[in-house]
Tab-separated table of C-alpha atoms in Angstrom:
chain	number	residue	atom	x	y	z
A	1	UNK	CA	88.153	42.343	113.668
A	2	UNK	CA	84.870	42.909	111.664
A	3	UNK	CA	82.888	45.845	112.112
A	4	UNK	CA	80.416	44.396	114.724
A	5	UNK	CA	83.258	43.625	117.158
A	6	UNK	CA	85.116	46.926	116.233
A	7	UNK	CA	81.756	48.935	117.087
A	8	UNK	CA	81.288	47.316	120.177
A	9	UNK	CA	85.158	47.443	121.379
A	10	UNK	CA	84.947	51.286	120.511
A	11	UNK	CA	81.499	51.501	122.606
A	12	UNK	CA	83.634	49.842	125.534
A	13	UNK	CA	86.723	51.936	125.088
A	14	UNK	CA	84.957	55.305	124.373
A	15	UNK	CA	86.029	57.804	121.759
A	16	UNK	CA	88.992	59.776	121.480
A	17	UNK	CA	88.638	63.449	122.282
A	18	UNK	CA	88.500	65.573	119.178
A	19	UNK	CA	88.402	69.349	118.408
A	20	UNK	CA	85.241	69.109	116.313
A	21	UNK	CA	82.170	66.937	116.597
A	22	UNK	CA	80.794	64.205	114.031
A	23	UNK	CA	77.050	64.801	115.326
A	24	UNK	CA	75.898	68.037	113.687
A	25	UNK	CA	72.715	70.007	114.307
A	26	UNK	CA	70.021	70.048	111.679
A	27	UNK	CA	68.069	72.667	109.786
A	28	UNK	CA	64.297	72.266	111.024
A	29	UNK	CA	61.945	71.189	108.152
A	30	UNK	CA	64.636	70.654	105.317
A	31	UNK	CA	65.584	67.470	103.741
A	32	UNK	CA	68.052	66.283	101.278
A	33	UNK	CA	68.853	63.017	99.150
A	34	UNK	CA	71.941	61.141	100.485
A	35	UNK	CA	73.570	57.876	99.786
A	36	UNK	CA	73.495	55.726	103.137
A	37	UNK	CA	75.351	52.434	103.912
A	38	UNK	CA	73.184	49.641	105.537
A	39	UNK	CA	75.223	46.415	105.074
A	40	UNK	CA	77.178	44.425	102.641
A	41	UNK	CA	76.538	45.560	99.020
A	42	UNK	CA	73.357	47.537	100.680
A	43	UNK	CA	73.573	51.093	99.955
A	44	UNK	CA	70.281	53.209	99.525
A	45	UNK	CA	69.667	56.937	98.509
A	46	UNK	CA	67.246	58.468	101.154
A	47	UNK	CA	65.645	61.688	102.225
A	48	UNK	CA	67.512	62.672	105.370
A	49	UNK	CA	67.695	66.040	107.303
A	50	UNK	CA	70.063	68.783	106.098
A	51	UNK	CA	72.786	69.606	108.428
A	52	UNK	CA	73.329	72.958	109.964
A	53	UNK	CA	75.925	75.181	111.418
A	54	UNK	CA	77.139	73.396	114.384
A	55	UNK	CA	80.468	75.128	115.309
A	56	UNK	CA	81.673	78.726	114.392
A	57	UNK	CA	84.185	77.124	112.125
A	58	UNK	CA	81.684	75.120	110.122
A	59	UNK	CA	80.615	75.852	106.304
A	60	UNK	CA	77.365	74.254	104.840
A	61	UNK	CA	77.862	73.531	101.167
A	62	UNK	CA	75.206	72.883	98.383
A	63	UNK	CA	76.951	69.804	96.611
A	64	UNK	CA	77.168	70.469	92.922
A	65	UNK	CA	79.516	67.323	92.212
A	66	UNK	CA	80.578	64.293	93.807
A	67	UNK	CA	81.567	60.784	92.630
A	68	UNK	CA	82.277	57.287	93.857
A	69	UNK	CA	86.114	55.846	94.408
A	70	UNK	CA	87.478	52.685	94.196
A	71	UNK	CA	88.193	52.808	98.002
A	72	UNK	CA	84.387	53.204	98.476
A	73	UNK	CA	83.945	49.593	97.240
A	74	UNK	CA	85.885	48.742	100.550
A	75	UNK	CA	82.977	50.109	102.305
A	76	UNK	CA	80.393	48.466	99.752
A	77	UNK	CA	81.944	45.230	100.765
A	78	UNK	CA	81.897	45.950	104.592
A	79	UNK	CA	85.734	45.514	104.651
A	80	UNK	CA	86.483	48.599	106.592
A	81	UNK	CA	85.842	48.451	110.170
A	82	UNK	CA	83.434	50.614	112.280
A	83	UNK	CA	80.902	51.158	109.707
A	84	UNK	CA	77.325	52.007	110.971
A	85	UNK	CA	73.893	51.527	109.315
A	86	UNK	CA	72.731	54.714	108.051
A	87	UNK	CA	76.366	56.253	107.528
A	88	UNK	CA	76.301	58.939	104.759
A	89	UNK	CA	79.068	57.778	102.515
A	90	UNK	CA	81.399	59.914	100.042
A	91	UNK	CA	84.678	61.654	100.449
A	92	UNK	CA	84.961	63.655	97.172
A	93	UNK	CA	82.625	66.453	96.789
A	94	UNK	CA	82.573	70.218	95.787
A	95	UNK	CA	79.879	72.578	95.757
A	96	UNK	CA	78.755	76.179	96.577
A	97	UNK	CA	78.871	77.635	99.807
A	98	UNK	CA	75.573	78.090	101.409
A	99	UNK	CA	76.036	79.105	104.908
A	100	UNK	CA	79.091	80.170	106.991
A	101	UNK	CA	79.823	79.879	110.774
A	102	UNK	CA	80.666	83.251	112.853
A	103	UNK	CA	84.543	82.588	112.627
A	104	UNK	CA	84.806	81.750	109.004
A	105	UNK	CA	86.921	84.298	107.108
A	106	UNK	CA	88.234	82.768	103.741
A	107	UNK	CA	84.988	81.839	101.873
A	108	UNK	CA	81.394	83.507	101.681
A	109	UNK	CA	78.008	82.420	100.560
A	110	UNK	CA	77.967	81.900	96.919
A	111	UNK	CA	81.649	80.789	96.640
A	112	UNK	CA	82.387	77.770	94.467
A	113	UNK	CA	84.525	75.449	96.441
A	114	UNK	CA	86.131	71.999	96.471
A	115	UNK	CA	86.699	70.092	99.841
A	116	UNK	CA	89.623	68.173	100.959
A	117	UNK	CA	88.591	64.514	101.672
A	118	UNK	CA	90.234	64.773	105.050
A	119	UNK	CA	89.186	67.099	107.962
A	120	UNK	CA	92.015	68.957	109.611
A	121	UNK	CA	93.369	72.404	110.582
A	122	UNK	CA	97.019	71.774	109.832
A	123	UNK	CA	98.961	75.159	109.216
A	124	UNK	CA	101.881	73.031	107.301
A	125	UNK	CA	99.293	71.515	104.889
A	126	UNK	CA	99.691	67.754	106.242
A	127	UNK	CA	96.229	67.504	106.378
A	128	UNK	CA	95.712	63.746	106.291
A	129	UNK	CA	97.736	63.398	109.600
A	130	UNK	CA	95.855	65.897	111.912
A	131	UNK	CA	95.904	64.328	115.430
A	132	UNK	CA	92.674	66.246	116.575
A	133	UNK	CA	89.843	65.123	114.279
A	134	UNK	CA	89.549	61.295	114.318
A	135	UNK	CA	87.505	59.886	117.241
A	136	UNK	CA	88.482	56.173	116.682
A	137	UNK	CA	90.105	54.713	119.602
A	138	UNK	CA	90.266	51.411	117.558
A	139	UNK	CA	92.629	52.930	114.972
A	140	UNK	CA	94.696	54.483	117.657
A	141	UNK	CA	95.187	50.887	119.256
A	142	UNK	CA	95.819	49.545	116.099
A	143	UNK	CA	98.273	52.002	114.620
A	144	UNK	CA	99.677	53.793	117.466
A	145	UNK	CA	98.361	57.139	116.092
A	146	UNK	CA	95.304	57.701	114.020
A	147	UNK	CA	95.122	59.510	110.637
A	148	UNK	CA	92.860	62.545	110.385
A	149	UNK	CA	89.085	62.322	110.151
A	150	UNK	CA	87.767	61.770	106.624
A	151	UNK	CA	84.451	62.691	105.086
A	152	UNK	CA	82.214	59.577	104.745
A	153	UNK	CA	84.429	56.870	105.424
A	154	UNK	CA	83.408	55.021	108.518
A	155	UNK	CA	83.737	55.788	112.147
A	156	UNK	CA	87.081	54.289	111.953
A	157	UNK	CA	87.976	57.412	110.006
A	158	UNK	CA	85.996	59.617	112.419
A	159	UNK	CA	82.390	59.182	111.482
A	160	UNK	CA	81.731	62.294	109.564
A	161	UNK	CA	79.101	62.445	107.194
A	162	UNK	CA	79.913	62.330	103.491
A	163	UNK	CA	79.673	64.053	100.252
A	164	UNK	CA	77.450	61.817	98.213
A	165	UNK	CA	74.396	63.849	99.267
A	166	UNK	CA	72.706	67.304	98.465
A	167	UNK	CA	74.398	69.269	101.379
A	168	UNK	CA	77.666	68.738	103.412
A	169	UNK	CA	78.731	70.236	106.810
A	170	UNK	CA	82.293	71.040	106.419
A	171	UNK	CA	84.165	71.503	109.791
A	172	UNK	CA	87.049	74.055	109.729
A	173	UNK	CA	85.784	75.325	106.290
A	174	UNK	CA	88.838	78.025	106.272
A	175	UNK	CA	91.143	75.343	105.914
A	176	UNK	CA	89.280	72.281	104.294
A	177	UNK	CA	87.848	74.220	101.295
A	178	UNK	CA	89.700	75.689	98.251
A	179	UNK	CA	87.905	78.339	96.201
A	180	UNK	CA	87.772	77.560	92.793
A	181	UNK	CA	87.947	80.053	89.894
A	182	UNK	CA	85.303	80.446	87.185
A	183	UNK	CA	87.546	79.393	84.524
A	184	UNK	CA	87.611	75.888	85.843
A	185	UNK	CA	84.349	73.632	85.557
A	186	UNK	CA	83.082	71.401	88.252
A	187	UNK	CA	84.346	68.334	86.177
A	188	UNK	CA	87.736	69.392	86.581
A	189	UNK	CA	87.589	71.012	89.900
A	190	UNK	CA	85.989	68.037	91.737
A	191	UNK	CA	89.018	65.649	91.532
A	192	UNK	CA	91.032	68.190	93.494
A	193	UNK	CA	89.375	66.496	96.431
A	194	UNK	CA	91.221	63.437	96.409
A	195	UNK	CA	92.599	61.655	93.294
A	196	UNK	CA	94.449	64.382	91.696
A	197	UNK	CA	96.679	65.217	94.591
A	198	UNK	CA	96.735	61.559	95.713
A	199	UNK	CA	97.845	60.264	92.474
A	200	UNK	CA	100.705	63.112	92.505
A	201	UNK	CA	101.760	62.408	95.885
A	202	UNK	CA	102.172	58.543	94.924
A	203	UNK	CA	104.839	59.822	92.413
A	204	UNK	CA	106.538	61.941	94.862
A	205	UNK	CA	106.749	59.091	97.352
A	206	UNK	CA	107.949	56.767	94.579
A	207	UNK	CA	110.716	59.318	93.840
A	208	UNK	CA	109.786	59.525	90.146
A	209	UNK	CA	111.823	61.802	88.313
A	210	UNK	CA	113.250	62.754	84.803
A	211	UNK	CA	114.826	59.656	83.142
A	212	UNK	CA	113.552	57.054	85.518
A	213	UNK	CA	111.576	54.057	84.753
A	214	UNK	CA	108.227	53.466	86.579
A	215	UNK	CA	105.726	50.696	87.014
A	216	UNK	CA	102.264	51.132	88.043
A	217	UNK	CA	100.059	48.304	89.536
A	218	UNK	CA	96.218	49.159	89.295
A	219	UNK	CA	94.867	51.351	86.682
A	220	UNK	CA	92.013	52.675	88.347
A	221	UNK	CA	91.661	56.544	88.234
A	222	UNK	CA	94.695	56.863	90.971
A	223	UNK	CA	96.820	54.685	88.888
A	224	UNK	CA	96.097	56.104	85.588
A	225	UNK	CA	96.689	59.471	86.867
A	226	UNK	CA	99.892	58.358	88.656
A	227	UNK	CA	100.958	57.076	84.869
A	228	UNK	CA	100.175	60.607	83.639
A	229	UNK	CA	102.163	62.453	86.503
A	230	UNK	CA	105.131	60.306	85.976
A	231	UNK	CA	105.210	61.195	81.911
A	232	UNK	CA	104.803	65.084	83.032
A	233	UNK	CA	107.758	64.351	85.589
A	234	UNK	CA	110.032	63.121	82.582
A	235	UNK	CA	109.864	59.429	83.262
A	236	UNK	CA	111.691	57.524	80.574
A	237	UNK	CA	109.362	54.710	80.564
A	238	UNK	CA	106.092	54.113	82.156
A	239	UNK	CA	104.683	50.407	82.555
A	240	UNK	CA	101.243	50.115	83.300
A	241	UNK	CA	99.556	46.825	84.785
A	242	UNK	CA	95.809	45.813	84.930
A	243	UNK	CA	93.800	43.328	83.407
A	244	UNK	CA	90.845	45.467	82.112
A	245	UNK	CA	91.189	45.987	78.283
A	246	UNK	CA	89.627	49.782	78.467
A	247	UNK	CA	92.223	50.973	80.953
A	248	UNK	CA	95.076	49.419	79.384
A	249	UNK	CA	94.099	50.819	76.008
A	250	UNK	CA	93.901	54.389	77.701
A	251	UNK	CA	97.102	53.935	79.309
A	252	UNK	CA	98.712	52.920	76.118
A	253	UNK	CA	97.008	55.275	73.465
A	254	UNK	CA	96.384	58.402	75.504
A	255	UNK	CA	99.215	58.418	78.204
A	256	UNK	CA	101.826	56.479	76.149
A	257	UNK	CA	102.636	53.734	78.521
A	258	UNK	CA	103.866	50.063	77.879
A	259	UNK	CA	101.131	47.808	79.187
A	260	UNK	CA	100.889	44.396	80.779
A	261	UNK	CA	97.689	42.670	81.004
A	262	UNK	CA	98.163	40.157	84.073
A	263	UNK	CA	95.236	38.050	82.825
A	264	UNK	CA	97.185	37.194	79.626
A	265	UNK	CA	100.855	37.240	81.262
A	266	UNK	CA	101.387	34.726	83.908
A	267	UNK	CA	104.510	36.121	85.020
A	268	UNK	CA	104.264	39.961	85.553
A	269	UNK	CA	107.669	40.149	87.084
A	270	UNK	CA	109.299	38.434	83.979
A	271	UNK	CA	107.239	40.668	81.506
A	272	UNK	CA	108.825	43.756	83.332
A	273	UNK	CA	112.518	42.410	83.142
A	274	UNK	CA	112.018	41.885	79.525
A	275	UNK	CA	111.334	45.805	79.083
A	276	UNK	CA	113.951	46.744	81.877
A	277	UNK	CA	116.479	44.334	82.441
A	278	UNK	CA	117.767	45.890	85.453
A	279	UNK	CA	114.192	46.454	86.945
A	280	UNK	CA	112.401	49.469	87.294
A	281	UNK	CA	113.684	52.439	89.247
A	282	UNK	CA	110.103	53.234	90.751
A	283	UNK	CA	107.045	51.193	91.572
A	284	UNK	CA	103.639	52.415	92.493
A	285	UNK	CA	101.186	49.880	93.975
A	286	UNK	CA	97.754	51.564	93.201
A	287	UNK	CA	95.714	48.186	93.096
A	288	UNK	CA	93.623	47.158	96.272
A	289	UNK	CA	94.002	44.686	99.013
A	290	UNK	CA	90.626	43.267	98.011
A	291	UNK	CA	91.963	41.743	94.895
A	292	UNK	CA	93.857	38.549	95.231
A	293	UNK	CA	95.609	36.389	92.400
A	294	UNK	CA	96.246	33.046	94.060
A	295	UNK	CA	94.180	30.557	95.969
A	296	UNK	CA	96.486	31.089	99.072
A	297	UNK	CA	95.618	34.655	99.541
A	298	UNK	CA	92.044	34.115	98.484
A	299	UNK	CA	91.449	31.708	101.233
A	300	UNK	CA	93.384	33.360	103.982
A	301	UNK	CA	91.413	36.706	103.596
A	302	UNK	CA	88.152	34.290	103.466
A	303	UNK	CA	88.923	32.768	106.767
A	304	UNK	CA	90.246	35.849	108.373
A	305	UNK	CA	94.107	34.784	108.577
A	306	UNK	CA	94.950	38.108	106.872
A	307	UNK	CA	93.114	41.261	105.970
A	308	UNK	CA	95.198	42.332	103.091
A	309	UNK	CA	97.080	40.561	100.418
A	310	UNK	CA	100.839	40.941	99.874
A	311	UNK	CA	100.784	39.736	96.181
A	312	UNK	CA	101.273	43.060	94.656
A	313	UNK	CA	103.731	44.413	97.173
A	314	UNK	CA	105.806	40.971	96.581
A	315	UNK	CA	105.756	41.555	92.917
A	316	UNK	CA	106.885	45.206	93.314
A	317	UNK	CA	109.765	43.776	95.399
A	318	UNK	CA	110.902	41.616	92.771
A	319	UNK	CA	110.623	43.914	89.845
A	320	UNK	CA	112.315	46.995	91.489
A	321	UNK	CA	115.973	47.949	90.711
A	322	UNK	CA	118.399	47.353	93.422
A	323	UNK	CA	118.083	50.540	95.782
A	324	UNK	CA	114.755	51.428	93.956
A	325	UNK	CA	111.690	52.888	95.537
A	326	UNK	CA	108.284	51.480	95.932
A	327	UNK	CA	105.131	53.632	97.070
A	328	UNK	CA	101.926	52.000	98.514
A	329	UNK	CA	99.002	54.172	97.598
A	330	UNK	CA	96.756	51.521	97.490
A	331	UNK	CA	94.511	51.232	100.636
A	332	UNK	CA	95.958	48.564	103.058
A	333	UNK	CA	94.185	48.333	106.205
A	334	UNK	CA	95.892	45.968	108.787
A	335	UNK	CA	97.789	42.395	108.498
A	336	UNK	CA	99.387	40.573	105.635
A	337	UNK	CA	101.134	37.090	105.063
A	338	UNK	CA	103.961	35.767	103.094
A	339	UNK	CA	105.370	39.311	102.902
A	340	UNK	CA	108.854	39.140	100.798
A	341	UNK	CA	110.702	40.960	103.658
A	342	UNK	CA	114.131	39.416	102.442
A	343	UNK	CA	113.919	41.091	99.232
A	344	UNK	CA	113.191	44.593	100.865
A	345	UNK	CA	116.461	44.355	102.939
A	346	UNK	CA	118.699	42.535	100.634
A	347	UNK	CA	117.957	44.659	97.575
A	348	UNK	CA	118.182	48.028	99.606
A	349	UNK	CA	114.635	48.684	98.648
A	350	UNK	CA	112.808	51.882	99.789
A	351	UNK	CA	109.298	50.795	100.810
A	352	UNK	CA	107.035	53.832	101.665
A	353	UNK	CA	103.569	53.983	102.540
A	354	UNK	CA	101.953	57.190	101.306
A	355	UNK	CA	99.300	57.399	103.917
A	356	UNK	CA	96.219	59.237	103.169
A	357	UNK	CA	97.612	61.789	100.706
A	358	UNK	CA	97.828	65.427	102.474
A	359	UNK	CA	95.699	67.046	99.829
A	360	UNK	CA	95.922	70.504	101.200
A	361	UNK	CA	99.901	70.287	100.808
A	362	UNK	CA	99.266	70.231	96.966
A	363	UNK	CA	96.163	71.475	95.863
A	364	UNK	CA	96.920	75.222	95.355
A	365	UNK	CA	99.890	74.335	92.957
A	366	UNK	CA	97.867	71.377	91.183
A	367	UNK	CA	94.889	73.838	90.774
A	368	UNK	CA	97.224	75.970	88.639
A	369	UNK	CA	98.328	73.220	86.481
A	370	UNK	CA	94.645	72.409	85.663
A	371	UNK	CA	93.859	76.240	85.155
A	372	UNK	CA	96.714	76.583	82.790
A	373	UNK	CA	95.792	73.233	80.880
A	374	UNK	CA	98.962	71.431	81.872
A	375	UNK	CA	97.054	68.580	83.420
A	376	UNK	CA	93.320	67.563	82.670
A	377	UNK	CA	91.936	65.239	85.198
A	378	UNK	CA	88.889	64.569	82.794
A	379	UNK	CA	91.009	62.197	80.835
A	380	UNK	CA	89.654	59.368	83.117
A	381	UNK	CA	86.042	60.755	83.385
A	382	UNK	CA	83.652	58.356	81.687
A	383	UNK	CA	80.084	58.863	82.785
A	384	UNK	CA	77.779	61.347	84.223
A	385	UNK	CA	74.894	60.100	86.888
A	386	UNK	CA	72.203	61.719	88.835
A	387	UNK	CA	72.385	61.598	92.741
A	388	UNK	CA	69.233	59.244	92.677
A	389	UNK	CA	71.238	56.519	90.766
A	390	UNK	CA	73.920	56.143	93.334
A	391	UNK	CA	72.829	52.653	94.229
A	392	UNK	CA	72.860	51.264	90.686
A	393	UNK	CA	76.251	53.114	90.114
A	394	UNK	CA	77.746	51.253	92.929
A	395	UNK	CA	76.666	47.981	91.668
A	396	UNK	CA	77.711	48.771	88.143
A	397	UNK	CA	81.225	50.084	89.341
A	398	UNK	CA	81.820	47.215	91.542
A	399	UNK	CA	81.190	44.981	88.831
A	400	UNK	CA	83.188	46.812	86.345
A	401	UNK	CA	80.187	47.186	83.878
A	402	UNK	CA	79.640	49.712	81.176
A	403	UNK	CA	83.173	50.900	80.902
A	404	UNK	CA	82.917	53.286	83.883
A	405	UNK	CA	86.333	54.727	84.794
A	406	UNK	CA	85.622	57.778	86.968
A	407	UNK	CA	82.073	59.432	87.116
A	408	UNK	CA	80.469	62.582	87.790
A	409	UNK	CA	77.536	62.650	89.976
A	410	UNK	CA	75.344	65.666	89.801
A	411	UNK	CA	72.528	66.759	92.076
A	412	UNK	CA	69.742	69.386	91.860
A	413	UNK	CA	72.265	72.247	92.315
A	414	UNK	CA	74.565	71.097	89.415
A	415	UNK	CA	75.005	73.293	86.517
A	416	UNK	CA	74.961	72.023	82.807
A	417	UNK	CA	77.600	69.764	81.685
A	418	UNK	CA	80.931	71.422	80.782
A	419	UNK	CA	81.895	71.102	76.935
A	420	UNK	CA	83.782	67.884	76.283
A	421	UNK	CA	82.599	65.935	79.247
A	422	UNK	CA	79.881	63.053	79.213
A	423	UNK	CA	76.334	64.405	78.886
């Protein structure tokens, strides 16, 4: 279902009831810059109203750091349902508290905070699966139950304005914001919003532990950090698979992985068996559904016979050891063809979707690892941009130009660059 039909269907079915609104009030006579979506490869930085406290559990933040994620490219290419013209994008952001609602207790004006990319109030920290914050009836019909509302990720994910902006309204601010100590710069804290806990969660779901072998498909920020977490977990060998030379070099030289360039190696599975004759214990699919290798899946996606390619998952199923584990952390959306279900059953493989990572389950512990220097997310930070350069950033990131790995996008509220980070 394309985004136009999905929006029409949602309009007819009506939204699911939620405990917070995605339609905020606005401050009179105040404007900000924000990145808005208008169509396929059409995003624009525009001046828009500043959100105001709308509910007593809201917090308004001045954004001091944001970024673009690989999953944002699905929106850029109009591949996720229920996009609407004018949507403010961006699910990774941090900032300074500017105003709090009357029921907020944990943060105050002036606190430095990072936001979970999901909107929830789960006491168990399973924030990505909150039942009460996503208004999409379409997602409920498709999946049975929807995941939580997300910042800046279409009305399929609740329709909340995102963090690629100068101000953000954060519902349930006591739960969805984590205070950051002054010892941690914005350039490290920002990535607790998504990629640090998401990559860690992928290794948990893949059952990575000391002495095991691991293969990771896709060396974007999630894949590279999953390689790093696997090494820190004591994995005996980590095999990193991609076709971008700079990413492969980082995986090999900085993280210590064996690497496979799938543009130069026609049979990735055979290459893995050369390194691990019994197959790998753990596989992590951190690639993206929009990248296809064969003409068969390219055509099927183009004509709408499938939304997602099964090619990487099938490579995982063939490469994993008997009774091994596979974690799918890549964004898969709906339906696929030619899925190798026989290998899943006959090899006794545990195939687990990671879901949107429950950021709040992990972020306090991971914050401590960053603060003590045991984990440094800036190993993948390659570029710094200004907020008014977002349109050009999306275009360059989509084309994999300029060696962009992960960016830090600053606003008028950002401080000076931290030592050792891009100027």
